[in-house]
């Protein structure tokens, strides 16, 4: 793919790559959350005094990282909903929406990742907002679908009815994408707010909630699979811890280094890809293995689902970068 | 090389047995010479015999388990074809009579290593606790000599061994531990039962079922191919063949396939000394310290009766005169109907949904006992059999009705039949290919049995109607067997005691559905296996206490 | 194995469906191809029954499971029943009043033919279809006059042998599976869509409204 492919596709301006910033030694990371949280919670909507505004270049970098996360999430949604809605025979035309919307979200994300300028693109913004809206509609539709089945919200129906996690991932892709645009767009020296909160906290909160929700989805489906393989416990142990750490970031919000959180986010990002590998093996363990792919790709574990963790973790790493870069020198 | 189809020549020979999980592969097997007096020789490897073989071998006893049927490797031996898979059934001739002659063959017996669990519908239900005290608590038939709480423990053991897929919580009966696997998705056929049950205001549930909803070792999860009752070609079904028997082999049991036992030999001290059996073209004799008969409710009394000798002229273990008596099938009446939707009931295990409402409700009944009913999904020739036997259809009428196959739904009961001594298995003068007398199976419903299935037919017809089905028709059928060597606390009124040990011959045991004093309104396989587990543990305990007739010290 | 697969006649209700088109797909495994392949080879020729009895059986099959006149390759139902008799001595049981399987068929076909002679003065095979149906109906009702029945119960012979064995043979054939829209063999590949009104791409598509047609 030519290097200027996305630029041409999305019409972004070219700009020299940014110079790498020299990082100072990591700050001590507070883990004494118990005594810390209540005090901080009261000041949720304020940014700690010590934070410095981000320069334009850092903002672009952070935004691109979030575009990447939003794109991976949208990719997961695209392939997952393609398989699941194919399985559902597209009996409702609305079942095409998430495919279109996630595709647009992927294109917007690619555009953002390839865009080294602080300029915001209205098309990206619209695509992301549409993704979030489609995701919310999907959530409602899937909940309705489960509820109307015989037995209502029974275990069997939440196991096998329309999943809530998939449209939620589309919502997250949209929210992170919108946030990416807002981060990119802020005027120099400004401390922008998102969703009624300081931006870094807002994104950390979205990431935390996303990780928790995705882990909950994995927990539900791995419970359905009776945790028959010990590795099935990974996505219900590591991401929840990561989610808790990101919640702490959202509450704390102080500009400093967080090596433990960063490590957990990287581990979670890796887990997303590893999950796909496990699921490929899982499909093979179904009757007929990959030779019977026409069935097993639909009935086996969902191959495109785990990278949702990766997408969220990438967004989380961007938040950390934001907070690190806004430390006062 | 001769064709290794499993049916021509025994496979479990030369120190190896077929590996049920791999095509053409073998697993090592300990073998015992005929002349070695093994601790236990077990006749039959189904839900009773196969399970007990595993338990006894794991307790350290030397075990030889024989089966008249072939030792299959499902992956390479099983076709998706009703006609071909008749090979799983016991098709040796039997004579049926009485007012309501029982259809045998595929319906209720298997001729395979693993017994009829190789083709069972996998429905794995616990008895209602009160049934173990049916006389005392519910006022009918007889009590079992076993307490339900003990059974509850062994049910759990079996459910774990078979990795039963079941609902997260089961709506009837006392608490039970969570099923090892989650329920399967609901099929259209199962959904019909569920939605119509809700309209009737009664409970329903995903059926606890012995087919995997997630992989287990080399066994893949169910692919919903729907051929369960003619044999599972994927190993998703958790049968005795691919659960207990691999464990038994690991624990040094020997399995002998294509081994037909004709007679139990009695010694001078009133103890059994071994069994005569036919295998690989000749008659042999296996010496044993203990003999366990586990041939199910027809072959078990047949063997005991055919082993009559000077000392026991009426057959073995028969001082009560009850060997072969009290034969109980379960009523298996069904109501079928037509709906507009495409159901395509050939897909998925047929009985994915169930209601035990009439097992656990005692009001509004004009009969003793109970029944469960489940969704249905007969394959084409079985469905043709229903239309011809129940409605006498043929010609254009039959062809037109068969064309509606994909729009049919049905509900069928497993209904309790009460014991009557006149329902029995006896021997005829006619001989089979081995020269063993052919059994005669005599059965007539009693008044209570009729009231039960009439109640069921009325109720299910109503449910079919509120569920939107039309053109209803009723099928009369039976399923499962029990009762022909009943257990009890009194040697005068039972054949074996609670430990499945015969009253008359202390080293002769019976371990299969024939020991059931009552059959309840659920499929029997889970209970048979639970009894086998209990018997295995009890025998080990008795051996430790020196209460077995011969010194059988677990290794 | 050859890439070519055998073909079966399709049906009016499922016009685009041929279960044999799945021959080389994951829906069919080797044991199934072997078993069904053998069945497809069976021709309407006797191997167990005498030629005379086989002719009667064939005429009976034509009435029990009539096949569409435009069907290119008719199912050799009589051949399948004959093969079953050749290979099987018992279906696992028999009613006390019935003779063993093979004997029941031999005596039953003779008696049925004699019944046709007694009633209509002609061999069963020479009767027009309507008369043949009448003879079969009389059997079904147990209203028989021929002395050839002896102690063989005509009703039992009709229900347990004629109806059972012929229909089971017919509906074991892929062409009959096409007729009823049965998914057919399914291993290793089973099904994904098991809820109502849904089907996998490898299942028969029903012609719209077909369920409301006919009786």
mmCIF file of C-alpha atoms in Angstrom, chain C residues 8 12 30 58 69 74 80-81 85 87 93 99 103-104 111 119 139 152 171 188 204 212:
data_model
loop_
_atom_site.group_PDB
_atom_site.id
_atom_site.type_symbol
_atom_site.label_atom_id
_atom_site.label_comp_id
_atom_site.label_asym_id
_atom_site.label_seq_id
_atom_site.Cartn_x
_atom_site.Cartn_y
_atom_site.Cartn_z
ATOM 1 C CA UNK C 8 -31.472 -37.983 -7.421
ATOM 2 C CA UNK C 12 -42.134 -30.170 -6.463
ATOM 3 C CA UNK C 30 -17.069 -42.075 4.247
ATOM 4 C CA UNK C 58 -43.159 -54.776 -6.724
ATOM 5 C CA UNK C 69 -44.865 -40.623 -13.153
ATOM 6 C CA UNK C 74 -37.693 -44.481 -9.651
ATOM 7 C CA UNK C 80 -34.603 -52.610 -1.287
ATOM 8 C CA UNK C 81 -37.127 -54.755 0.603
ATOM 9 C CA UNK C 85 -34.764 -59.797 3.532
ATOM 10 C CA UNK C 87 -29.450 -59.596 4.783
ATOM 11 C CA UNK C 93 -38.745 -59.017 17.587
ATOM 12 C CA UNK C 99 -43.961 -66.188 11.823
ATOM 13 C CA UNK C 103 -41.382 -66.654 6.311
ATOM 14 C CA UNK C 104 -43.952 -63.926 6.934
ATOM 15 C CA UNK C 111 -51.692 -65.316 0.361
ATOM 16 C CA UNK C 119 -61.837 -61.696 -4.754
ATOM 17 C CA UNK C 139 -55.872 -56.833 4.311
ATOM 18 C CA UNK C 152 -50.857 -65.957 9.242
ATOM 19 C CA UNK C 171 -37.810 -43.264 3.035
ATOM 20 C CA UNK C 188 -18.953 -33.943 10.188
ATOM 21 C CA UNK C 204 -33.500 -27.633 1.255
ATOM 22 C CA UNK C 212 -50.922 -24.838 2.369
#
